[in-house]
Short mmCIF file of C-alpha atoms in Angstrom, two decimals:
data_model
loop_
_atom_site.label_atom_id
_atom_site.label_comp_id
_atom_site.label_asym_id
_atom_site.label_seq_id
_atom_site.Cartn_x
_atom_site.Cartn_y
_atom_site.Cartn_z
CA MET A 1 -19.10 -28.26 8.69
CA ASN A 2 -17.30 -25.07 9.17
CA LYS A 3 -17.75 -22.50 11.86
CA GLN A 4 -19.29 -19.71 10.32
CA HIS A 5 -19.26 -15.65 12.23
CA ASN A 6 -22.07 -13.43 10.81
CA CYS A 7 -22.14 -9.24 11.77
CA ASP A 8 -23.48 -6.64 9.80
CA VAL A 9 -20.27 -5.80 8.37
CA LEU A 10 -16.67 -7.86 7.98
CA ILE A 11 -13.69 -5.52 7.49
CA ILE A 12 -10.52 -7.21 5.91
CA GLY A 13 -7.50 -5.21 6.98
CA SER A 14 -6.62 -3.84 10.54
CA GLY A 15 -4.41 -0.74 9.16
CA ALA A 16 -5.64 2.96 9.35
CA ALA A 17 -8.64 2.25 6.54
CA GLY A 18 -9.89 -0.59 8.39
CA LEU A 19 -9.79 1.08 12.11
CA THR A 20 -11.20 4.50 10.80
CA LEU A 21 -13.88 2.76 9.00
CA ALA A 22 -14.75 0.27 11.79
CA LEU A 23 -14.92 3.46 14.98
CA HIS A 24 -17.03 5.48 12.38
CA LEU A 25 -19.87 2.32 11.82
CA ALA A 26 -19.72 0.88 15.25
CA LYS A 27 -22.36 3.18 16.33
CA THR A 28 -25.09 1.78 14.10
CA ALA A 29 -23.37 -1.77 13.04
CA ASP A 30 -22.03 -5.15 14.50
CA VAL A 31 -18.47 -5.58 13.21
CA ILE A 32 -15.58 -7.83 12.66
CA VAL A 33 -11.94 -7.08 12.03
CA LEU A 34 -9.98 -9.27 10.24
CA CYS A 35 -5.78 -8.99 10.55
CA LYS A 36 -3.53 -11.40 9.17
CA GLY A 37 -1.16 -11.11 11.93
CA PRO A 38 -1.44 -9.37 15.64
CA ILE A 39 -3.48 -6.16 15.13
CA ASN A 40 -0.64 -3.68 15.32
CA GLU A 41 1.34 -5.27 12.52
CA GLY A 42 0.62 -3.97 9.15
CA SER A 43 2.14 -0.91 6.90
CA THR A 44 0.26 1.05 8.96
CA TYR A 45 2.25 1.27 12.03
CA TYR A 46 5.83 1.40 10.26
CA ALA A 47 4.66 4.51 8.59
CA GLN A 48 7.13 7.35 9.13
CA GLY A 49 6.68 10.34 7.63
CA GLY A 50 3.56 11.84 8.29
CA ILE A 51 -0.20 12.84 6.94
CA ALA A 52 -0.91 16.33 4.47
CA ALA A 53 -2.84 18.60 5.12
CA VAL A 54 -3.75 22.01 4.50
CA PHE A 55 -2.75 23.92 8.25
CA ASP A 56 -0.67 27.05 7.47
CA LYS A 57 -2.92 29.90 6.65
CA ASN A 58 0.05 30.49 3.69
CA ASP A 59 -0.91 27.12 2.52
CA SER A 60 -3.97 26.22 0.27
CA ILE A 61 -6.62 23.01 -0.69
CA ASP A 62 -5.57 24.45 -4.32
CA SER A 63 -1.89 24.24 -3.96
CA HIS A 64 -2.37 21.04 -2.15
CA VAL A 65 -4.63 19.68 -5.15
CA SER A 66 -2.08 21.15 -7.22
CA ASP A 67 1.33 19.80 -6.18
CA THR A 68 -0.68 16.35 -6.28
CA LEU A 69 -1.65 16.40 -10.02
CA ILE A 70 2.40 17.47 -10.88
CA ALA A 71 3.26 14.54 -8.41
CA GLY A 72 0.31 12.31 -10.47
CA ALA A 73 2.66 13.07 -13.64
CA GLY A 74 -1.16 13.69 -15.89
CA LEU A 75 -2.66 10.54 -14.46
CA CYS A 76 -4.57 11.74 -11.47
CA GLU A 77 -8.55 12.13 -11.47
CA ALA A 78 -8.89 15.70 -10.42
CA GLU A 79 -12.24 15.66 -9.15
CA THR A 80 -11.11 12.87 -6.52
CA VAL A 81 -7.70 14.98 -5.64
CA LYS A 82 -9.92 17.79 -4.70
CA TYR A 83 -12.29 15.64 -2.66
CA THR A 84 -9.33 14.26 -0.91
CA ALA A 85 -7.90 17.83 -0.42
CA GLU A 86 -10.75 19.32 0.95
CA ASN A 87 -11.77 16.42 3.45
CA ALA A 88 -8.30 16.48 4.71
CA LYS A 89 -8.39 18.81 7.79
CA ALA A 90 -11.64 17.34 9.01
CA CYS A 91 -10.24 13.78 8.32
CA LEU A 92 -7.28 15.05 10.54
CA GLU A 93 -9.27 16.31 13.36
CA TRP A 94 -11.38 13.68 13.42
CA LEU A 95 -8.21 12.05 14.40
CA ILE A 96 -6.58 14.16 16.83
CA GLU A 97 -10.04 13.91 18.55
CA GLN A 98 -9.34 10.07 19.23
CA GLY A 99 -6.13 10.83 20.95
CA VAL A 100 -3.33 10.82 17.88
CA ASP A 101 -0.72 13.83 19.24
CA PHE A 102 1.14 15.19 16.81
CA ASP A 103 4.01 17.51 17.21
CA ARG A 104 3.59 21.02 18.61
CA GLU A 105 5.81 24.08 18.61
CA LYS A 106 6.16 27.46 19.54
CA ASN A 107 5.47 30.47 16.86
CA HIS A 108 6.95 33.67 16.85
CA ASP A 109 4.24 35.24 19.02
CA GLY A 110 4.61 32.19 21.49
CA ASN A 111 1.32 30.62 20.69
CA VAL A 112 1.55 26.60 20.32
CA ARG A 113 0.58 25.09 17.06
CA TYR A 114 1.67 21.99 15.05
CA HIS A 115 4.71 21.46 13.60
CA LEU A 116 4.36 20.72 9.83
CA THR A 117 7.25 19.36 7.99
CA ARG A 118 7.85 19.42 4.08
CA GLU A 119 8.77 15.71 1.77
CA GLY A 120 8.97 15.42 -2.02
CA GLY A 121 6.80 17.25 -4.57
CA HIS A 122 4.83 19.54 -1.82
CA SER A 123 5.37 23.33 -2.56
CA HIS A 124 4.38 24.13 1.13
CA ARG A 125 4.60 22.65 4.35
CA ARG A 126 1.69 20.88 5.31
CA ILE A 127 2.51 17.15 7.04
CA LEU A 128 1.60 16.44 10.50
CA HIS A 129 3.48 14.32 12.32
CA ALA A 130 4.57 12.16 15.32
CA ALA A 131 8.52 12.79 15.27
CA ASP A 132 9.33 9.97 12.69
CA ALA A 133 6.61 7.58 14.23
CA THR A 134 3.72 8.96 12.64
CA GLY A 135 2.05 5.86 11.88
CA GLN A 136 2.73 4.04 14.84
CA ALA A 137 1.28 6.83 16.88
CA VAL A 138 -1.72 6.22 14.69
CA GLN A 139 -1.94 2.70 14.76
CA THR A 140 -1.67 2.25 18.74
CA THR A 141 -4.52 4.86 19.07
CA LEU A 142 -7.09 3.22 16.53
CA VAL A 143 -6.84 -0.13 18.17
CA ASP A 144 -6.83 1.69 21.73
CA LYS A 145 -10.28 2.99 20.56
CA VAL A 146 -11.43 -0.77 18.60
CA ARG A 147 -10.78 -2.72 21.74
CA GLN A 148 -12.71 -0.40 23.76
CA HIS A 149 -15.19 -1.03 21.12
CA ASN A 150 -18.55 -3.80 22.24
CA ARG A 151 -19.86 -3.69 18.74
CA ILE A 152 -16.24 -4.12 17.16
CA ARG A 153 -14.89 -7.97 17.12
CA ILE A 154 -10.95 -8.52 16.65
CA PHE A 155 -10.21 -11.73 14.81
CA GLU A 156 -6.09 -11.25 14.88
CA ARG A 157 -4.34 -14.29 13.23
CA TYR A 158 -7.01 -15.12 10.21
CA ASN A 159 -5.98 -15.18 6.53
CA ALA A 160 -9.29 -14.33 4.11
CA VAL A 161 -9.24 -16.54 1.93
CA ASP A 162 -11.43 -16.12 -0.98
CA LEU A 163 -14.96 -13.30 -1.33
CA ILE A 164 -18.15 -15.87 -1.39
CA CYS A 165 -20.59 -13.49 -4.20
CA GLU A 166 -23.83 -14.72 -5.22
CA GLN A 167 -25.80 -13.78 -8.20
CA ALA A 168 -29.65 -15.01 -8.82
CA ARG A 169 -29.41 -14.26 -12.47
CA PRO A 170 -26.69 -13.62 -15.14
CA ASP A 171 -28.51 -9.75 -16.04
CA GLU A 172 -28.00 -8.93 -12.65
CA GLU A 173 -25.65 -7.27 -10.15
CA LYS A 174 -23.44 -9.73 -8.14
CA SER A 175 -23.48 -9.23 -4.63
CA CYS A 176 -20.90 -9.93 -2.15
CA ILE A 177 -22.32 -11.92 1.12
CA GLY A 178 -18.56 -12.34 3.00
CA ALA A 179 -15.53 -14.56 3.25
CA TYR A 180 -13.61 -17.48 3.62
CA ILE A 181 -10.72 -17.25 6.31
CA TRP A 182 -8.18 -19.21 7.75
CA ASN A 183 -7.97 -19.28 11.17
CA ARG A 184 -4.09 -19.28 11.70
CA ASN A 185 -4.49 -20.82 15.26
CA SER A 186 -6.86 -23.88 15.01
CA GLU A 187 -5.43 -24.32 11.00
CA LYS A 188 -8.96 -24.72 10.01
CA VAL A 189 -11.20 -22.61 7.07
CA GLU A 190 -13.92 -20.73 8.66
CA SER A 191 -16.82 -18.65 6.86
CA VAL A 192 -18.14 -15.36 7.85
CA PHE A 193 -21.79 -13.85 6.70
CA ALA A 194 -22.00 -9.89 6.01
CA HIS A 195 -24.29 -7.71 5.13
CA LYS A 196 -21.09 -5.31 3.78
CA THR A 197 -17.10 -6.73 3.15
CA ILE A 198 -14.96 -4.39 3.09
CA LEU A 199 -11.05 -4.99 1.23
CA ALA A 200 -8.68 -2.89 3.52
CA THR A 201 -5.49 -5.15 3.18
CA GLY A 202 -3.34 -2.81 1.79
CA GLY A 203 -0.89 -3.05 -0.79
CA ALA A 204 1.47 -5.98 -2.80
CA SER A 205 5.30 -4.42 -2.25
CA LYS A 206 6.19 -7.81 -1.22
CA VAL A 207 6.00 -9.13 -5.02
CA TYR A 208 9.41 -7.68 -5.00
CA GLN A 209 12.73 -8.94 -3.30
CA TYR A 210 13.61 -5.76 -1.75
CA THR A 211 10.22 -3.84 0.02
CA SER A 212 10.07 -1.61 2.88
CA ASN A 213 6.77 -3.25 3.46
CA PRO A 214 6.06 -5.52 6.63
CA ASP A 215 5.58 -9.50 5.58
CA VAL A 216 1.81 -8.93 5.16
CA ALA A 217 1.56 -6.78 1.98
CA SER A 218 0.89 -9.98 -0.08
CA GLY A 219 -1.52 -8.20 -2.29
CA ASP A 220 -4.25 -10.42 -1.03
CA GLY A 221 -7.26 -7.75 -1.46
CA VAL A 222 -6.42 -7.08 -5.41
CA ALA A 223 -6.39 -10.93 -5.59
CA MET A 224 -9.46 -11.71 -4.23
CA ALA A 225 -11.64 -8.77 -5.70
CA TRP A 226 -9.69 -10.08 -8.86
CA ARG A 227 -11.01 -13.66 -9.01
CA ALA A 228 -14.59 -12.49 -7.54
CA GLY A 229 -14.76 -10.15 -10.71
CA CYS A 230 -13.86 -6.63 -9.86
CA ARG A 231 -11.37 -4.42 -12.30
CA VAL A 232 -8.05 -3.52 -11.52
CA ALA A 233 -6.20 -0.27 -12.76
CA ASN A 234 -2.64 1.17 -12.92
CA MET A 235 -1.15 -2.10 -11.59
CA GLU A 236 2.21 -1.08 -13.16
CA PHE A 237 2.33 1.89 -10.89
CA ASN A 238 4.42 0.50 -8.20
CA GLN A 239 5.78 3.07 -5.77
CA PHE A 240 10.25 2.73 -4.79
CA HIS A 241 11.07 4.41 -1.44
CA PRO A 242 14.64 5.82 -2.49
CA THR A 243 15.93 5.73 0.77
CA CYS A 244 15.69 2.36 2.74
CA LEU A 245 18.58 1.54 5.29
CA PHE A 246 21.29 -0.69 3.43
CA HIS A 247 22.35 -2.64 6.35
CA PRO A 248 22.49 -6.84 6.61
CA ASP A 249 20.76 -6.16 9.75
CA ALA A 250 18.55 -3.82 9.08
CA GLY A 251 15.78 -6.11 7.47
CA THR A 252 12.71 -3.87 5.89
CA PHE A 253 13.61 -0.34 7.45
CA LEU A 254 12.31 2.84 5.78
CA LEU A 255 14.23 6.16 6.18
CA THR A 256 11.47 8.99 5.91
CA GLU A 257 10.93 11.22 3.25
CA ALA A 258 11.34 13.92 5.65
CA LEU A 259 14.69 13.75 6.18
CA ARG A 260 14.79 15.02 2.99
CA GLY A 261 12.20 18.05 3.87
CA GLU A 262 14.69 19.16 6.54
CA GLY A 263 17.73 19.27 4.65
CA ALA A 264 19.36 15.55 3.88
CA ILE A 265 21.65 15.79 0.82
CA LEU A 266 21.87 12.20 -1.03
CA ARG A 267 25.77 11.41 -1.72
CA ARG A 268 27.78 9.29 -3.75
CA PRO A 269 30.22 7.10 -2.04
CA ASP A 270 32.78 9.59 -3.09
CA GLY A 271 30.49 12.47 -0.78
CA SER A 272 29.90 14.17 -3.86
CA ARG A 273 26.13 15.15 -3.86
CA PHE A 274 24.16 14.01 -7.38
CA MET A 275 20.15 14.91 -7.44
CA PRO A 276 20.95 18.46 -8.56
CA GLU A 277 22.43 16.32 -11.71
CA PHE A 278 19.10 15.12 -12.06
CA ASP A 279 16.42 17.81 -11.20
CA GLU A 280 16.04 20.90 -10.62
CA ARG A 281 14.12 20.07 -7.06
CA ALA A 282 16.93 18.10 -6.13
CA GLU A 283 16.35 15.38 -3.28
CA LEU A 284 12.90 17.04 -2.85
CA ALA A 285 11.41 15.80 -6.21
CA PRO A 286 8.99 13.23 -6.56
CA ARG A 287 10.05 9.82 -5.37
CA ASP A 288 9.86 7.92 -8.76
CA ILE A 289 12.67 10.37 -9.54
CA VAL A 290 15.12 10.22 -6.97
CA ALA A 291 14.66 6.59 -7.01
CA ARG A 292 15.69 6.16 -10.42
CA ALA A 293 18.71 8.50 -10.10
CA ILE A 294 19.77 6.26 -6.94
CA ASP A 295 19.45 3.57 -9.50
CA TYR A 296 21.31 4.94 -12.10
CA GLU A 297 24.39 6.20 -10.02
CA MET A 298 24.38 2.73 -8.23
CA LYS A 299 24.34 0.81 -11.59
CA ARG A 300 26.75 3.34 -13.50
CA LEU A 301 29.03 3.11 -10.33
CA GLY A 302 28.66 -0.70 -9.78
CA ALA A 303 28.11 0.46 -6.17
CA ASP A 304 26.03 -1.17 -3.66
CA CYS A 305 24.05 1.26 -2.13
CA MET A 306 24.42 5.56 -2.08
CA TYR A 307 24.16 7.32 1.05
CA LEU A 308 21.63 10.10 3.09
CA ASP A 309 23.36 12.62 4.43
CA ILE A 310 21.63 14.84 7.42
CA SER A 311 25.12 14.67 9.53
CA HIS A 312 25.34 18.69 8.75
CA LYS A 313 22.02 19.76 10.80
CA SER A 314 23.12 19.81 14.91
CA ALA A 315 22.41 16.85 17.04
CA GLY A 316 20.08 18.02 18.85
CA PHE A 317 17.66 18.82 15.94
CA ILE A 318 18.45 14.84 14.61
CA LYS A 319 17.58 13.49 17.80
CA GLN A 320 14.58 15.61 18.37
CA HIS A 321 13.03 15.50 14.83
CA PHE A 322 14.25 11.80 13.95
CA PRO A 323 14.82 9.45 17.22
CA THR A 324 13.20 6.48 16.08
CA ILE A 325 15.77 6.64 13.26
CA TYR A 326 18.93 7.56 14.95
CA GLU A 327 18.59 4.79 17.69
CA LYS A 328 17.75 1.94 14.71
CA THR A 329 20.96 3.52 12.79
CA LEU A 330 23.34 3.52 16.01
CA SER A 331 22.39 -0.24 17.19
CA LEU A 332 23.65 -0.49 14.00
CA GLY A 333 26.96 1.70 14.46
CA ILE A 334 25.86 4.19 12.15
CA ASP A 335 25.52 7.57 14.09
CA MET A 336 23.94 9.76 11.74
CA THR A 337 24.75 12.83 13.77
CA GLN A 338 28.20 12.81 12.67
CA GLN A 339 28.58 10.48 9.00
CA PRO A 340 26.05 9.85 6.32
CA ILE A 341 23.50 6.48 6.22
CA PRO A 342 23.51 4.05 3.25
CA ILE A 343 20.75 3.73 1.82
CA VAL A 344 19.07 1.62 -1.57
CA PRO A 345 15.77 2.14 -3.21
CA ALA A 346 12.78 -0.12 -2.34
CA ALA A 347 9.58 -1.23 -2.87
CA HIS A 348 7.35 0.47 -1.10
CA TYR A 349 3.23 1.76 -2.27
CA THR A 350 0.91 -0.07 -4.39
CA CYS A 351 -0.18 2.62 -6.67
CA GLY A 352 -2.76 0.74 -8.81
CA GLY A 353 -5.72 -1.45 -7.31
CA VAL A 354 -8.82 -2.38 -7.17
CA MET A 355 -11.56 0.26 -8.84
CA VAL A 356 -13.54 2.27 -6.36
CA ASP A 357 -15.99 5.16 -6.69
CA LYS A 358 -15.38 8.04 -4.40
CA HIS A 359 -17.50 5.66 -1.63
CA GLY A 360 -15.36 2.85 -1.97
CA ARG A 361 -17.63 0.94 -3.99
CA THR A 362 -16.36 -1.41 -6.50
CA ASP A 363 -17.84 -3.48 -9.40
CA ILE A 364 -19.27 -6.20 -6.95
CA GLY A 365 -22.47 -5.54 -5.08
CA ASN A 366 -22.05 -4.77 -1.21
CA LEU A 367 -18.25 -5.01 -1.88
CA TYR A 368 -16.00 -1.89 -1.03
CA GLY A 369 -12.36 -0.82 -0.88
CA ILE A 370 -10.34 1.19 1.05
CA GLY A 371 -6.34 2.30 1.00
CA GLU A 372 -4.03 0.72 -0.27
CA VAL A 373 -5.51 -1.54 -2.03
CA THR A 374 -7.88 0.65 -4.36
CA TYR A 375 -7.60 2.85 -7.10
CA THR A 376 -9.46 5.75 -6.53
CA GLY A 377 -7.71 8.03 -8.79
CA LEU A 378 -5.64 9.86 -6.17
CA HIS A 379 -2.39 9.28 -6.70
CA GLY A 380 -2.30 8.64 -10.59
CA ALA A 381 1.18 7.53 -11.88
CA ASN A 382 2.84 8.46 -8.54
CA ARG A 383 1.95 8.80 -5.13
CA MET A 384 2.80 12.42 -3.87
CA ALA A 385 4.14 11.73 0.28
CA SER A 386 2.16 11.73 2.64
CA ASN A 387 -1.01 11.15 0.53
CA SER A 388 -1.37 7.36 1.66
CA LEU A 389 -2.69 7.61 5.46
CA LEU A 390 -4.40 10.66 4.09
CA GLU A 391 -6.14 8.68 1.46
CA CYS A 392 -7.43 5.97 4.21
CA LEU A 393 -9.34 8.59 6.60
CA VAL A 394 -10.85 10.21 4.04
CA PHE A 395 -12.18 7.33 1.87
CA ALA A 396 -13.02 5.31 4.77
CA ARG A 397 -15.33 8.08 6.19
CA ALA A 398 -16.74 8.56 2.84
CA ALA A 399 -17.53 4.34 3.09
CA ALA A 400 -18.93 4.35 6.50
CA GLN A 401 -21.45 7.23 5.15
CA ASP A 402 -22.77 5.56 2.35
CA ILE A 403 -22.83 1.94 4.50
CA THR A 404 -24.48 3.63 7.12
CA GLY A 405 -27.15 4.69 5.07
CA SER A 406 -27.76 1.28 3.39
CA LEU A 407 -27.57 -0.65 6.44
CA PRO A 408 -30.68 -0.06 8.07
CA GLY A 409 -32.53 -2.33 5.38
CA CYS A 410 -30.32 -5.34 5.95
CA HIS A 411 -31.33 -8.29 8.31
CA GLY A 412 -30.98 -11.80 9.05
CA THR A 413 -28.47 -13.99 7.83
CA LYS A 414 -27.88 -16.87 5.85
CA ARG A 415 -25.85 -20.65 5.42
CA LEU A 416 -22.72 -19.99 3.48
CA PRO A 417 -22.09 -22.55 0.77
CA PRO A 418 -19.29 -25.00 2.74
CA TRP A 419 -15.96 -24.90 2.69
CA ASP A 420 -15.03 -28.45 0.72
CA GLU A 421 -11.42 -29.63 1.80
CA SER A 422 -12.07 -33.51 1.46
CA ARG A 423 -9.65 -33.87 -1.32
CA VAL A 424 -6.81 -32.36 0.22
CA THR A 425 -4.45 -33.62 2.13
CA ASP A 426 -1.27 -32.32 4.01
CA SER A 427 1.76 -31.28 2.03
CA ASP A 428 5.19 -32.65 2.46
CA GLU A 429 6.44 -30.40 -0.11
CA GLU A 430 7.12 -27.47 1.28
CA VAL A 431 9.74 -26.81 -0.45
CA VAL A 432 8.05 -26.10 -3.42
CA ILE A 433 6.17 -23.63 -1.79
CA GLN A 434 9.51 -21.52 -1.02
CA HIS A 435 11.10 -22.05 -4.11
CA ASN A 436 8.55 -20.66 -5.97
CA TRP A 437 7.95 -17.63 -3.65
CA HIS A 438 11.63 -16.62 -4.03
CA GLU A 439 11.90 -17.59 -7.76
CA LEU A 440 8.75 -14.87 -8.04
CA ARG A 441 10.42 -12.06 -5.89
CA LEU A 442 13.42 -12.21 -8.00
CA PHE A 443 12.08 -11.81 -11.17
CA MET A 444 9.88 -9.40 -10.63
CA TRP A 445 12.68 -7.53 -8.82
CA ASP A 446 15.10 -7.76 -12.02
CA TYR A 447 12.67 -8.11 -14.93
CA VAL A 448 9.30 -5.54 -13.20
CA GLY A 449 11.65 -2.88 -11.56
CA ILE A 450 12.62 0.54 -11.05
CA VAL A 451 13.66 0.64 -14.85
CA ARG A 452 12.07 -2.01 -16.98
CA THR A 453 11.85 -3.17 -20.98
CA THR A 454 9.55 -5.11 -23.28
CA LYS A 455 12.11 -7.73 -23.27
CA ARG A 456 11.55 -7.92 -19.61
CA LEU A 457 8.46 -7.68 -18.97
CA GLU A 458 7.84 -10.55 -21.74
CA ARG A 459 10.26 -13.31 -19.72
CA ALA A 460 8.56 -12.20 -16.56
CA LEU A 461 5.14 -13.26 -18.16
CA HIS A 462 5.96 -16.32 -19.29
CA ARG A 463 7.95 -17.20 -15.79
CA VAL A 464 4.60 -15.67 -13.72
CA GLU A 465 2.33 -18.02 -15.99
CA LEU A 466 4.65 -20.80 -15.64
CA LEU A 467 4.71 -20.66 -11.64
CA GLN A 468 0.25 -19.69 -11.37
CA ARG A 469 0.09 -23.50 -13.31
CA GLU A 470 2.28 -24.95 -10.65
CA ILE A 471 0.79 -22.75 -7.80
CA ASP A 472 -2.63 -23.85 -9.00
CA ASP A 473 -2.02 -27.70 -8.77
CA TYR A 474 -0.99 -27.47 -5.63
CA TYR A 475 -3.61 -25.24 -4.17
CA ARG A 476 -6.18 -28.24 -5.27
CA HIS A 477 -4.33 -30.77 -4.03
CA PHE A 478 -3.18 -29.44 -0.66
CA LYS A 479 -4.54 -27.81 2.73
CA VAL A 480 -3.95 -24.16 2.87
CA SER A 481 -1.32 -22.61 4.85
CA ASN A 482 -0.30 -18.66 5.19
CA ASN A 483 2.44 -19.67 2.98
CA LEU A 484 0.74 -20.67 0.27
CA LEU A 485 -2.50 -18.03 0.64
CA GLU A 486 -0.02 -15.68 0.06
CA LEU A 487 1.65 -16.97 -2.69
CA ARG A 488 -1.44 -17.49 -4.72
CA ASN A 489 -2.08 -14.06 -4.07
CA LEU A 490 1.49 -12.75 -5.23
CA VAL A 491 1.27 -14.58 -8.14
CA GLN A 492 -1.98 -13.26 -9.69
CA VAL A 493 -0.80 -9.47 -8.62
CA ALA A 494 2.29 -10.26 -10.22
CA GLU A 495 0.45 -11.52 -13.52
CA LEU A 496 -1.58 -8.01 -13.05
CA ILE A 497 1.38 -5.61 -12.69
CA ILE A 498 2.98 -7.08 -15.79
CA ARG A 499 -0.20 -6.93 -17.91
CA SER A 500 -0.54 -3.96 -16.96
CA ALA A 501 2.95 -2.37 -17.74
CA MET A 502 3.07 -4.39 -21.26
CA GLN A 503 0.09 -2.10 -22.21
CA ARG A 504 1.89 0.80 -21.14
CA LYS A 505 3.89 2.23 -24.43
CA GLU A 506 5.35 5.56 -22.58
CA SER A 507 7.40 6.03 -19.75
CA ARG A 508 5.24 7.75 -17.17
CA GLY A 509 5.84 8.47 -13.49
CA LEU A 510 7.04 5.29 -12.02
CA HIS A 511 6.44 3.13 -15.05
CA TYR A 512 9.69 3.82 -16.61
CA THR A 513 11.01 1.50 -19.54
CA LEU A 514 13.92 1.76 -21.75
CA ASP A 515 11.85 0.83 -25.06
CA TYR A 516 9.20 3.72 -24.69
CA PRO A 517 11.01 6.53 -22.99
CA GLU A 518 9.40 9.98 -23.98
CA LEU A 519 5.83 10.30 -21.91
CA SER A 520 3.14 10.01 -24.33
CA PRO A 521 0.69 13.09 -25.41
CA LYS A 522 -2.49 11.25 -23.98
CA GLY A 523 -3.02 10.42 -20.28
CA GLU A 524 -4.44 7.25 -20.15
CA VAL A 525 -5.35 4.68 -17.19
CA THR A 526 -4.75 1.25 -17.59
CA ILE A 527 -8.12 -0.91 -16.90
CA LEU A 528 -7.82 -5.03 -16.61
CA SER A 529 -11.19 -6.73 -16.59
CA PRO A 530 -11.53 -10.24 -15.21
CA ALA A 531 -13.53 -10.72 -18.54
CA SER A 532 -11.13 -10.38 -20.80
CA THR A 533 -7.24 -10.96 -20.78
CA LYS A 534 -6.61 -8.07 -22.79
CA VAL A 535 -7.25 -4.34 -21.77
CA LYS A 536 -10.51 -2.64 -21.46
CA GLU A 537 -10.76 0.77 -23.24
CA PRO A 538 -8.66 3.69 -21.37
CA VAL A 539 -9.85 6.13 -19.66
CA LYS A 540 -8.57 9.69 -20.82
CA ASN A 541 -7.91 12.15 -18.31
#
């Protein structure tokens, strides 16, 4: 019989969303935080740019709302955007109270204030940041706080396998009571009983061959929620960050949008500037426009990359504001104070996800979702820069308020159904997983990338359905492993992305198709339901 753990709240994911929620809840609840790898290994840690909030007297919440709505290309839910912008400053002040040291500067009166930068899509300087390593500052601060709390247990190197749900009668709401988890240290499946379970697993950018995300971003939460019966929305909107470092030894190193916010220029290999030819906002246009422009120029010229140039700024300015990037590029033989940086777009952010309300509640009782794993309506067809960590903070607090109000009535535990692996064996065919893994990521990049066509999507769907059958058969016969669990989830997420993209007969935001290049007059949210392979009636904004 597998080992069972018990808690009030199980949080699957250890980034800004999960750890913020844990700290809010630990005053009144016993919490388990599940980390797939080391607790710092997630997208939050690698976030460079910052967090958006109105701190400048010349800025306004209405302006933040307006900028977000424009960037979202008509698909943001206005109420959600307003709620997020209104709560932004309070959530940032809470983060500052925890010890996050955002950059400061002296104004003309000699008073010290937070240094605010500007990024694409923003009409004002409203990005709080810690140099160019904001995510690292946030993550390490929250981890330190969590480790000090005696009501929070941290399970590192554990994969969530599947949610455990119960339903007394067909006419009753399905309810989540925990999850099966795989201990990567012992290579055994265990289980966790929880009165409340929260998905804070991040996005699914690892479904693409080139991504700025760490290896853990494999769509686990979306896939588990879908298998459990939750609806998902807007999965076709995958944001490709325009500027990732192009170098064989760079790995997945992102170059923050704050570089362009501080004046960096995009150039062709011959040194000519090209963004003004695509949009009047030039380098400060929203990410979808900038990424498509770079992709277009690369294909038109047959070039391997484009270039990002901030060398016209002083060396002191560059080293002060972008020390992490300066050191990284210098280690690769690129002096960004003297020369442009080679860049390419890469998959960066999943704008759609599991449908939740403003408290983070999903379609299943006692199951919540917060952060990139979710669809809240904030991002619409394109996420505006530095609204991602903000969403984590705002909705973690909102979920905490809802959970705290419903936990006092909870008591006791129950024995969960045992994990049955009596008919599976160890695999001697790991090469099958590796082959399928590479095939999936390659055809998603080629067929479901920055520019799409109906034929490419049809080919991708055919390939993903073949892979699903192979992987499902493999999953039934062999013991689980990290690669198998991630591949199973990625294939599921890939199918959802493709089916969502096939339903959108227009080009909007991050979804651009050559077959339907025009914008539809109506903004519609794509909703997929596990109860049907067809899309439910679109929600009109």
